[in-house]
Coordinates of C-alpha atoms in Angstrom, one line a residue:
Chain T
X1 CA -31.2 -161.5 48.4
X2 CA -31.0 -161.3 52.1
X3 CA -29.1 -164.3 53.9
X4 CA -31.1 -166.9 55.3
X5 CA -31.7 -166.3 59.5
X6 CA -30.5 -168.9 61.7
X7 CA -32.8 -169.8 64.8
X8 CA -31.1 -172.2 67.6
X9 CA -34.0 -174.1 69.3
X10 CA -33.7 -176.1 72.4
X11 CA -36.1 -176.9 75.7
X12 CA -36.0 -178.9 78.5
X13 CA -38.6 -181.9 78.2
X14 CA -35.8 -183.6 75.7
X15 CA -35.4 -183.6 72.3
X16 CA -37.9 -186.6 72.1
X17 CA -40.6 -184.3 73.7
X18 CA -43.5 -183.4 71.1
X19 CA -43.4 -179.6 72.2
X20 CA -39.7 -180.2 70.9
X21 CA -40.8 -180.9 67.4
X22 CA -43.3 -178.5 67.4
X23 CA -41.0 -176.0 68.0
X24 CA -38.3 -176.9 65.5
X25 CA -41.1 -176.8 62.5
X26 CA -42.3 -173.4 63.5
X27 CA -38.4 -172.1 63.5
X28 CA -38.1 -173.6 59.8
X29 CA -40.7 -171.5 58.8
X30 CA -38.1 -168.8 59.6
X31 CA -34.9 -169.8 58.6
X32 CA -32.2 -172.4 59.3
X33 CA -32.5 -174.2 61.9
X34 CA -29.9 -175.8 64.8
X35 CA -30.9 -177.6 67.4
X36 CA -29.8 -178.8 70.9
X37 CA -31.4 -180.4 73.4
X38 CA -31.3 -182.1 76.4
X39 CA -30.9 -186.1 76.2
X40 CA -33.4 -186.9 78.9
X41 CA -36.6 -184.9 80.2
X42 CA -35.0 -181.6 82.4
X43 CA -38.0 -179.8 83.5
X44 CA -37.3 -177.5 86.6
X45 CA -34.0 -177.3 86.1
X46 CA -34.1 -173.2 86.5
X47 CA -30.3 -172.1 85.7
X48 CA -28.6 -175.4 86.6
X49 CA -25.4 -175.6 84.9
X50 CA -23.1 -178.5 85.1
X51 CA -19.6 -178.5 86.8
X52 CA -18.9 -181.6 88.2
X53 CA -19.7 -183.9 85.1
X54 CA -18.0 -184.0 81.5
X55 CA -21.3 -183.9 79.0
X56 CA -21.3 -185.7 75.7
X57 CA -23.5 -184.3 72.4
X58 CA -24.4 -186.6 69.8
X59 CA -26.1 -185.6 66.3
X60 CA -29.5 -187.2 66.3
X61 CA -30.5 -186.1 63.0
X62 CA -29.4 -183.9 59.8
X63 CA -32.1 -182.5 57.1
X64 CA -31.9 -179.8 54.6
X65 CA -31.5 -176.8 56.8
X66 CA -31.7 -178.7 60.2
X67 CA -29.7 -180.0 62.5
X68 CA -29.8 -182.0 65.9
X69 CA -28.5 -182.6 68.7
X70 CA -29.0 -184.1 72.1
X71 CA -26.9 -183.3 74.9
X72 CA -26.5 -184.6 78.2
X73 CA -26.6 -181.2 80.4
X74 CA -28.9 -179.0 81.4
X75 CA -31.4 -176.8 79.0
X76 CA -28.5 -173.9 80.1
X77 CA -25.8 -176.2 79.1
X78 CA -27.5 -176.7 75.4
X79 CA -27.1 -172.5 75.5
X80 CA -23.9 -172.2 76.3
X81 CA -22.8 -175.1 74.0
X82 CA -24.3 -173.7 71.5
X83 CA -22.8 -170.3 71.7
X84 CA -19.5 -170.9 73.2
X85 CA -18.8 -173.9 71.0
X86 CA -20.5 -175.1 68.1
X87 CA -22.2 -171.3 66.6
X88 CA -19.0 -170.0 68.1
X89 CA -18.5 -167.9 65.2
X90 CA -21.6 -167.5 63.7
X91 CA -24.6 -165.0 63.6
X92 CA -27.9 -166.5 65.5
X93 CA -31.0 -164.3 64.9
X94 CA -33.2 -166.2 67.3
X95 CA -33.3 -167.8 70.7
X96 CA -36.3 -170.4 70.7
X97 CA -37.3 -172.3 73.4
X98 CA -40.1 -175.1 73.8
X99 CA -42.6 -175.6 73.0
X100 CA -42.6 -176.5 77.1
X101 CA -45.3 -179.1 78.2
X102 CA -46.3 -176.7 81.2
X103 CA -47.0 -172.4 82.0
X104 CA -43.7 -171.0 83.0
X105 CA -45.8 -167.7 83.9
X106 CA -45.2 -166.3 87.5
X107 CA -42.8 -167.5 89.5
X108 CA -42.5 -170.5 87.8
X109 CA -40.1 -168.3 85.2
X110 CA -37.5 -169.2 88.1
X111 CA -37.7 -172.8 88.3
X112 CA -38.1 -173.6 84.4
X113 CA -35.5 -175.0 82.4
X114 CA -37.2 -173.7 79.4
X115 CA -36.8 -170.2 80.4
X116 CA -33.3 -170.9 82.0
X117 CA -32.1 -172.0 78.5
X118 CA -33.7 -168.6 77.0
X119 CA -32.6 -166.7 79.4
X120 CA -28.8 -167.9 79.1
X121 CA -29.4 -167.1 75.2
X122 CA -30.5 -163.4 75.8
X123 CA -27.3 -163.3 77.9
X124 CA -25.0 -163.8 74.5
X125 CA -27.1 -160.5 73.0
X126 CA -29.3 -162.9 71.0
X127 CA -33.1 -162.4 71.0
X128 CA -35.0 -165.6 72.9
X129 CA -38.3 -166.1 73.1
X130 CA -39.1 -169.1 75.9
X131 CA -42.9 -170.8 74.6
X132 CA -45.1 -172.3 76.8
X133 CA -48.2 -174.2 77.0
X134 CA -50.6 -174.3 79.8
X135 CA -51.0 -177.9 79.8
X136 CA -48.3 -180.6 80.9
X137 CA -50.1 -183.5 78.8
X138 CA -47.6 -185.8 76.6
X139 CA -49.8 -185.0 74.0
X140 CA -50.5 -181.5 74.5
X141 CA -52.8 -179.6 71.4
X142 CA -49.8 -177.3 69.8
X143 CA -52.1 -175.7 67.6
X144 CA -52.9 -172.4 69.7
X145 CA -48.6 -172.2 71.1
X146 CA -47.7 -172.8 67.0
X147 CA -50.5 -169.8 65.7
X148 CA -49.5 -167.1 68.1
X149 CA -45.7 -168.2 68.6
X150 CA -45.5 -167.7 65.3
X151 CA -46.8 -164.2 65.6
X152 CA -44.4 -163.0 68.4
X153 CA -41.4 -164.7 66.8
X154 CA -42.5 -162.2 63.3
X155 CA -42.6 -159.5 65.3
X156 CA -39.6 -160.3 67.4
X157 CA -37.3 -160.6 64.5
X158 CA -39.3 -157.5 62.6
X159 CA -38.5 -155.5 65.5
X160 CA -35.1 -156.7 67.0
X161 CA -33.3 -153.8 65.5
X162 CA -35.4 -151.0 67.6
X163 CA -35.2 -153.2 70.6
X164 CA -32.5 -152.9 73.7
X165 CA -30.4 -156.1 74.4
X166 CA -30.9 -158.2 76.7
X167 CA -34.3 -159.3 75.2
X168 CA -36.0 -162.4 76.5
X169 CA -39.7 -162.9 76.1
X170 CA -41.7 -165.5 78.6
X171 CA -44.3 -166.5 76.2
X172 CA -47.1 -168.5 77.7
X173 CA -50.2 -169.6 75.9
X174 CA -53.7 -171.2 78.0
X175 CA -55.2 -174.0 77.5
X176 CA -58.2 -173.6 74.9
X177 CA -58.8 -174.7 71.4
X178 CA -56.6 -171.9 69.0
X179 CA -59.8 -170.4 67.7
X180 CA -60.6 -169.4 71.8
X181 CA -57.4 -167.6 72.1
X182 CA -58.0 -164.1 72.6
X183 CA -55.7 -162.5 71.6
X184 CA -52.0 -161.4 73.3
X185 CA -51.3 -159.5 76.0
X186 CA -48.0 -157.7 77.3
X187 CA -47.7 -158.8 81.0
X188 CA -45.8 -158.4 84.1
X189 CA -45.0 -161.0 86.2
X190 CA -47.4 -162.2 88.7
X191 CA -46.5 -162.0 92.3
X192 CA -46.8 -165.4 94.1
X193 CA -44.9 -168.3 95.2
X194 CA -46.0 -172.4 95.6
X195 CA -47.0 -174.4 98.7
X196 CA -46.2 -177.4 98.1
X197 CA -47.2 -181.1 100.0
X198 CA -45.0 -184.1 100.4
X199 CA -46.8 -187.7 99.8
X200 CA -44.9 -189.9 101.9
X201 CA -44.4 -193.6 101.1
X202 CA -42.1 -196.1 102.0
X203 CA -40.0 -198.7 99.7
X204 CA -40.1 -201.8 99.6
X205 CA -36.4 -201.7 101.6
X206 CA -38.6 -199.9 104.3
X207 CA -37.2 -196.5 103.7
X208 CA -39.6 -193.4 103.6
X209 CA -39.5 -191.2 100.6
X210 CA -41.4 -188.3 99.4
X211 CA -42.9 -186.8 95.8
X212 CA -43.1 -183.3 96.2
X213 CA -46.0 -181.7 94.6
X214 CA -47.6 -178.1 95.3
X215 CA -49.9 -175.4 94.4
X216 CA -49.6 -171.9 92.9
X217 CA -50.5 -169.1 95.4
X218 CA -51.6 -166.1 93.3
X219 CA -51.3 -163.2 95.6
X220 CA -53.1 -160.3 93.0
X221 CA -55.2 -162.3 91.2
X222 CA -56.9 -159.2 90.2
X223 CA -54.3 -157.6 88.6
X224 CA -55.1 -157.1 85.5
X225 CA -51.6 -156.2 83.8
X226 CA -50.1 -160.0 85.0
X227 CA -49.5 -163.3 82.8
X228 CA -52.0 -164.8 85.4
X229 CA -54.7 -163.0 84.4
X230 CA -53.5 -163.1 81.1
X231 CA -54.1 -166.8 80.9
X232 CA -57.0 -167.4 83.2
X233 CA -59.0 -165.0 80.9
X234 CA -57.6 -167.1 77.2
X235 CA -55.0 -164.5 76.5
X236 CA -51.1 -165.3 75.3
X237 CA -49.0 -163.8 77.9
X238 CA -45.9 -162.0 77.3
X239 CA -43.4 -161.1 79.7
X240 CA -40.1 -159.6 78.6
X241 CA -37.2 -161.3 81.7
X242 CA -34.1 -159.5 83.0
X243 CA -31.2 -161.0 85.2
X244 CA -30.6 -158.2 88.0
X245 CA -31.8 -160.0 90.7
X246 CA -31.1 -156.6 93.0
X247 CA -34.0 -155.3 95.4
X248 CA -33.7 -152.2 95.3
X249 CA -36.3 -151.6 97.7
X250 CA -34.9 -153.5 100.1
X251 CA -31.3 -151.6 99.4
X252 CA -33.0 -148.4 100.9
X253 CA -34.4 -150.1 103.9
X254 CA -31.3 -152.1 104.3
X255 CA -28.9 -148.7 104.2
X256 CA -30.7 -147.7 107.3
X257 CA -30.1 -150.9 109.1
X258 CA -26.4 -152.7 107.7
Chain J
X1 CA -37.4 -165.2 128.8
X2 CA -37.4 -164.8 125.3
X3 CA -38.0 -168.2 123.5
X4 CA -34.9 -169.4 121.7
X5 CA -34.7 -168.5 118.1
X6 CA -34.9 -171.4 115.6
X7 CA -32.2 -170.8 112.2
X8 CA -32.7 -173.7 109.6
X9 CA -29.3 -173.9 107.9
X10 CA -28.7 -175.4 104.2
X11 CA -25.9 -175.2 101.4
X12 CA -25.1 -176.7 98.0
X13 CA -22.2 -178.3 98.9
X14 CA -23.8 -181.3 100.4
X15 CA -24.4 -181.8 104.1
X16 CA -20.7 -182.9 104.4
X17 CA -18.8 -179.9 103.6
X18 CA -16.3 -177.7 105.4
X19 CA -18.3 -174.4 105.1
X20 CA -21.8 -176.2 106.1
X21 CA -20.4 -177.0 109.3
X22 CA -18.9 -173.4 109.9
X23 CA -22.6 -172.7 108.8
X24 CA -24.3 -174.8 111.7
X25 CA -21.7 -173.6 113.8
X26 CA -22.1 -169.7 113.1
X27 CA -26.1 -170.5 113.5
X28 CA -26.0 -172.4 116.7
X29 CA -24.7 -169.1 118.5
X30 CA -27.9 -167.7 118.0
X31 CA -30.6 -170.3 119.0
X32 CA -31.4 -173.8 117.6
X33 CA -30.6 -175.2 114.5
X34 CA -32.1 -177.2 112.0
X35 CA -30.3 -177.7 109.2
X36 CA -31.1 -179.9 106.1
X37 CA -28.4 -180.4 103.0
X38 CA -27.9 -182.2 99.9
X39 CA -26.3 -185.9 100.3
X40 CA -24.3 -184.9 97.3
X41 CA -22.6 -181.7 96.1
X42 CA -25.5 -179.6 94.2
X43 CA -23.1 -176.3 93.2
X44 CA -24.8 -174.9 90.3
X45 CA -28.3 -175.9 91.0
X46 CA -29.5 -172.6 91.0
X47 CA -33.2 -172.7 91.6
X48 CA -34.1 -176.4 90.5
X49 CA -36.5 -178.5 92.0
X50 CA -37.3 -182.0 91.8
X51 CA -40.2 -183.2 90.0
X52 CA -39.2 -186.5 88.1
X53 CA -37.8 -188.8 91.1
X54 CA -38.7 -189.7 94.9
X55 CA -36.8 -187.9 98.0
X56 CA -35.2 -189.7 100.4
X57 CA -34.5 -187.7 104.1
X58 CA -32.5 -189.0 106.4
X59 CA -31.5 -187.7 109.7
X60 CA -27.5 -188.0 109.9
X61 CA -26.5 -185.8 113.6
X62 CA -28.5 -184.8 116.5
X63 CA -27.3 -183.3 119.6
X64 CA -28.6 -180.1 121.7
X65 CA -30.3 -177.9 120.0
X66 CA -29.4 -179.8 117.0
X67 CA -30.8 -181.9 114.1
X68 CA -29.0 -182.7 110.5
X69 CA -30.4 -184.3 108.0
X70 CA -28.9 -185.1 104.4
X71 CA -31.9 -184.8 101.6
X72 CA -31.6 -186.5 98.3
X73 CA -32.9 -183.3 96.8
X74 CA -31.9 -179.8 95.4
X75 CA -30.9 -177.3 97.3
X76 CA -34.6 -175.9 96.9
X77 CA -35.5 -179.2 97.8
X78 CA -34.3 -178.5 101.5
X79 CA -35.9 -175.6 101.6
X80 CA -39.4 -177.0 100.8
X81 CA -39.0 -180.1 102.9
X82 CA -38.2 -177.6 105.6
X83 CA -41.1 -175.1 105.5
X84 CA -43.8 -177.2 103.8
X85 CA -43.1 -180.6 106.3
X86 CA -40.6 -180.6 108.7
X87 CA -41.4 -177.7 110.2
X88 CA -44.8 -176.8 108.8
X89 CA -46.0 -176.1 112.2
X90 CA -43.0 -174.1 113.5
X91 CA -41.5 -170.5 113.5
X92 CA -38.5 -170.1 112.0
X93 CA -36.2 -166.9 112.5
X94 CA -33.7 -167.2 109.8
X95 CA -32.1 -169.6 107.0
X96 CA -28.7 -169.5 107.0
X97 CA -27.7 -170.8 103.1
X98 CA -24.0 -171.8 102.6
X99 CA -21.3 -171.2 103.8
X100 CA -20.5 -172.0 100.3
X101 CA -17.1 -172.5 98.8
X102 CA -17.2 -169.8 95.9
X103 CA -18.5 -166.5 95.1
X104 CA -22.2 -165.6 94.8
X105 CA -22.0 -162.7 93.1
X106 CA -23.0 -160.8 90.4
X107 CA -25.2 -163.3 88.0
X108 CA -23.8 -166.1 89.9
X109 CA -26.7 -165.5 92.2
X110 CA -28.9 -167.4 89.3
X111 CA -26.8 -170.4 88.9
X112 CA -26.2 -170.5 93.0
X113 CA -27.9 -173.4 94.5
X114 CA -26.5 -171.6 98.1
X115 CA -28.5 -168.4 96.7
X116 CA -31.4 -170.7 95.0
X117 CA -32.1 -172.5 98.7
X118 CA -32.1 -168.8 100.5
X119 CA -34.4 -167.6 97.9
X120 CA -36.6 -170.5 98.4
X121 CA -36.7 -169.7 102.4
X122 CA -37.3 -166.0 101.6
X123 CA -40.5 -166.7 99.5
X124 CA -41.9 -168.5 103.0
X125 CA -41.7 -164.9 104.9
X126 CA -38.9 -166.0 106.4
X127 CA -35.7 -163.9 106.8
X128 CA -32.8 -165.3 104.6
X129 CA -29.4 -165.1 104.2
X130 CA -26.8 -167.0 101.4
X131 CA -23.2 -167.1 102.9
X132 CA -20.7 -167.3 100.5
X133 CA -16.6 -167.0 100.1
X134 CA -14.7 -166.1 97.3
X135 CA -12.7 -169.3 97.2
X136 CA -13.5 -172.7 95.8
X137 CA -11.0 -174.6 98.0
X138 CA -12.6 -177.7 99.9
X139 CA -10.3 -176.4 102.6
X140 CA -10.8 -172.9 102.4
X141 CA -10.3 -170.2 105.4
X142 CA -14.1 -169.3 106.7
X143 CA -12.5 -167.4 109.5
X144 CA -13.5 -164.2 108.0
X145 CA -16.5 -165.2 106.3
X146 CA -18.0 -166.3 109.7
X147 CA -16.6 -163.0 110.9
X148 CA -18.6 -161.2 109.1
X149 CA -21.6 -163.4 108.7
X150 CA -21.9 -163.2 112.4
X151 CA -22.1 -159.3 112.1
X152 CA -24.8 -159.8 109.2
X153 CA -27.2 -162.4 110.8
X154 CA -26.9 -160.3 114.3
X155 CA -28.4 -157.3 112.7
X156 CA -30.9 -159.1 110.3
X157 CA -32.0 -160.9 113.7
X158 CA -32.2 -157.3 115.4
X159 CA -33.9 -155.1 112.3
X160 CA -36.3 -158.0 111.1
X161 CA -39.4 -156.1 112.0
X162 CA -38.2 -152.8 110.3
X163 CA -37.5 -154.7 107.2
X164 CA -40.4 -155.8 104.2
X165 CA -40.3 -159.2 102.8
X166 CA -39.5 -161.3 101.3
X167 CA -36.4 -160.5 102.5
X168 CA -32.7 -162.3 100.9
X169 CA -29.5 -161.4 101.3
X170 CA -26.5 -162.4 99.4
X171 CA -23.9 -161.9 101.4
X172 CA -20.0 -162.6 99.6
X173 CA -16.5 -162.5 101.5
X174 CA -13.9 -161.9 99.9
X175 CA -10.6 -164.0 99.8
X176 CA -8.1 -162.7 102.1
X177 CA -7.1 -163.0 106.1
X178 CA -10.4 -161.8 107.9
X179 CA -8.2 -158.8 109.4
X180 CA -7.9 -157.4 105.8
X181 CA -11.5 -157.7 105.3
X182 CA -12.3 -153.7 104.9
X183 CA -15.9 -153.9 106.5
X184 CA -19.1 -154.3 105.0
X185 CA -20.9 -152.5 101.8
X186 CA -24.3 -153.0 100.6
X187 CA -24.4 -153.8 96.9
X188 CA -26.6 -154.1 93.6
X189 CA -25.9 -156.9 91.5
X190 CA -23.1 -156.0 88.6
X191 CA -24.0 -156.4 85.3
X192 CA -22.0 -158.8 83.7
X193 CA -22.5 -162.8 81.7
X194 CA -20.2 -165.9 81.3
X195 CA -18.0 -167.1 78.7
X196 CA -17.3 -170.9 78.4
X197 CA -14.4 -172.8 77.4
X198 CA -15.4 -176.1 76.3
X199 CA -12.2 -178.6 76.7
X200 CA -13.1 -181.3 74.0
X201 CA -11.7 -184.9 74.9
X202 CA -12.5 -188.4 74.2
X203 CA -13.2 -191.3 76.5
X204 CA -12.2 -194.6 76.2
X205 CA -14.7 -195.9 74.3
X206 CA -13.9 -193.1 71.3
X207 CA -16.9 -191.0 72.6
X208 CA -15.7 -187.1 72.4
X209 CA -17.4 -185.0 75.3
X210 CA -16.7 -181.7 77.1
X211 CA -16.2 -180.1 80.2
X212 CA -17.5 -176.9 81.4
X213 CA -15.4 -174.0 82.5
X214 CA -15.5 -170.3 81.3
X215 CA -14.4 -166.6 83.1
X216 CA -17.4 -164.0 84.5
X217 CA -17.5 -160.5 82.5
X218 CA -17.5 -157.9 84.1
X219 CA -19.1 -155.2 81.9
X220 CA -18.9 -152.8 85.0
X221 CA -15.7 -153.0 86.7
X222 CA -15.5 -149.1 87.4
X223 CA -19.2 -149.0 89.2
X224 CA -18.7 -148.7 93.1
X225 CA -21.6 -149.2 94.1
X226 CA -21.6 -153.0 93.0
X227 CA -20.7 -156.3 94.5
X228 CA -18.0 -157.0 92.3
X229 CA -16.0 -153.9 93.5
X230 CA -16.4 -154.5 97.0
X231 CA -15.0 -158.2 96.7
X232 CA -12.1 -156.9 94.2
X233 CA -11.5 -154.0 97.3
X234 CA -11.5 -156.6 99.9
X235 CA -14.9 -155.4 101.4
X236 CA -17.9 -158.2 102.5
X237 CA -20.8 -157.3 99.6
X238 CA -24.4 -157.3 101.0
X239 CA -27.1 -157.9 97.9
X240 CA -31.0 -158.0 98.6
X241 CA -32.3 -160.0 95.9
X242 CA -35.7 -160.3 95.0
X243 CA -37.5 -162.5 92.0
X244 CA -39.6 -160.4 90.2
X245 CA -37.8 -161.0 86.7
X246 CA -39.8 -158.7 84.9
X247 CA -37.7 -156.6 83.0
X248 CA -39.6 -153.0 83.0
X249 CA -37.7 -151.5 80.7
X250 CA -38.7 -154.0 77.6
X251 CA -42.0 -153.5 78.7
X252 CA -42.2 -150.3 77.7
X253 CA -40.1 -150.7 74.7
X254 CA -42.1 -153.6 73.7
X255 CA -45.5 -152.1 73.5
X256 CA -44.6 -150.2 70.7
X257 CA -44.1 -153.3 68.9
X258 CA -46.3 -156.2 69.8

């Protein structure tokens, strides 16, 4: 008999958040399951790790199979907690995290704590998968993430063996009833960046403050191989993520120059 | 007459630190400044944004040529306040990020809020630049570091129309006397990960939590061509980083498999 898999789950919309949940039952379909999550919602909290603050993690619930946690860092935090202290010494077959209340496609893989806390799993040789929903509703429909995440996390740990390391997959599924879903499609990141407006107001202490809030700026929206396209036509994006930050184009027009 | 050049300047380190005000300083040789920080020390914040809570902005210096103002944001935060209110309207020549107190490179450059601000500014066309030193002291020695950054933002200012965009350097100084600084070398990011420690203790109350700290990897430390060598051989490291995360190589791999 093979040994059961262990999946560690964790997000960044707290492990309150429904997408949470969602995710944690589609992991026990899989194997074991431990859990850690932030203690309070942590959505664009990119690769934010904490320095200057001691963080506490508390058990929030034990089943058969299953357990919990909420911690009070960052989504990368719950990573590196998990690996460097409480899995320290034991296997992990699977990275899963979400299911996030938002897309994370584009750019916005940069700014998401969802795929920062993927990411930082990838980083310990452990396949991640970062799951998404196009929708940033409370009380989002799961039903189309749950069908076809549960189609790339079979084939993920089908496959892992034939598969270079780092492996991080930004998984993003549209908006649409499950049965509209098209089908999914192996993307590259779209090329873009937001605009974003600041609503000023004042308090009642007669100070000005601001709510940021923006816009995605597609720059190819006809390019057909990006997790744009992917989800503005009903298809699950998938788009595997590296960490070399490194332009090389810019190395060859900078050798001429520095 | 040429109209004066306009540098916005930011950092992680909040709008009080040492290395901000070498920052302003270096900047203000050049043409105007504008420079927006954190009120509080964001190290770490690597591409986070604020979408939860209000930001407050609030001007703190002004003199010729010069305005500060502390933002209650992320580093990002100060860049998008910049470019999408403050100066909406305005042509900006550079963003000077830093200088921060602590290395930049290798995969620090995704935890970096110093990196995560000049990012932000590269993404609005502008030239950027993230000055960092490989020291974490409050009272570190920037003589070098401005040195050398003064070198860097000269030619950047001079090559600008040769270059593409976005355009982002991550720029690293090593820690030594600036006249043992061996010149400048332009880099790719090493490979490499953290490992955390985390030290287990127990407040008052009989609540256990942890603190943070760990040692970078280095799974490369024979490659010259990388910015982890150049620091180690006392040389200033130039990176161009970009933020397409795709990682081509899984691509390929993964469409055999999904």
């Amino acid at each position: 008999m093979k040994p059961k898999r262990l999946i560690f789950v964790t997000n960044d919309d707290g492990y309150t958040s429904k997408g949470f949940r969602a995710a944690v039952n589609l992991a026990r379909e899989f194997g074991d399951v431990i859990a850690i999550a932030p203690d309070r919602v942590q959505s664009g909290m990119s690769q934010a790790i904490t320095i200057t603050a001691p963080l506490f993690l508390r058990k929030v619930e034990e089943g058969e199979g299953l357990t919990i946690y909420a911690f009070s860092g960052t989504p990368v935090d719950c990573s590196k907690v998990a690996f460097d202290h409480l899995l320290r010494e034991t296997k992990v077959d699977l990275v899963l995290s979400g299911i996030n209340h938002g897309s994370n496609a584009a750019i916005n893989v940069m700014y998401s704590g969802t795929m920062g806390a993927a990411i930082e799993g990838s980083l310990y040789g452990v396949p991640s998968i970062g799951l998404s929903i196009d929708d940033h509703d409370a009380d989002a429909d799961f039903e189309g993430a749950v069908e076809y995440g549960r189609v790339v996390v079979r084939q993920v740990l089908e496959a892992q063996e034939h598969l270079p390391r780092p492996l991080c997959l930004n998984v993003n599924v549209p908006r649409c009833a499950a049965s509209e879903i098209q089908g999914i499609r192996l993307c590259r990141q779209t090329r873009g960046f937001w605009r974003e407006e600041f609503y000023k107001r004042t308090d009642p202490h007669g100070r000005d403050y601001y709510w940021l809030t923006g816009a995605f700026q597609n720059i190819e929206p006809e390019a057909e191989d990006t997790d744009e396209w992917a989800l503005a036509h009903r298809y699950v994006s998938v788009v595997p993520v590296q960490t070399d930050m490194t332009d090389y184009r810019q190395l060859k027009a900078l050798g001429e120059v520095l």
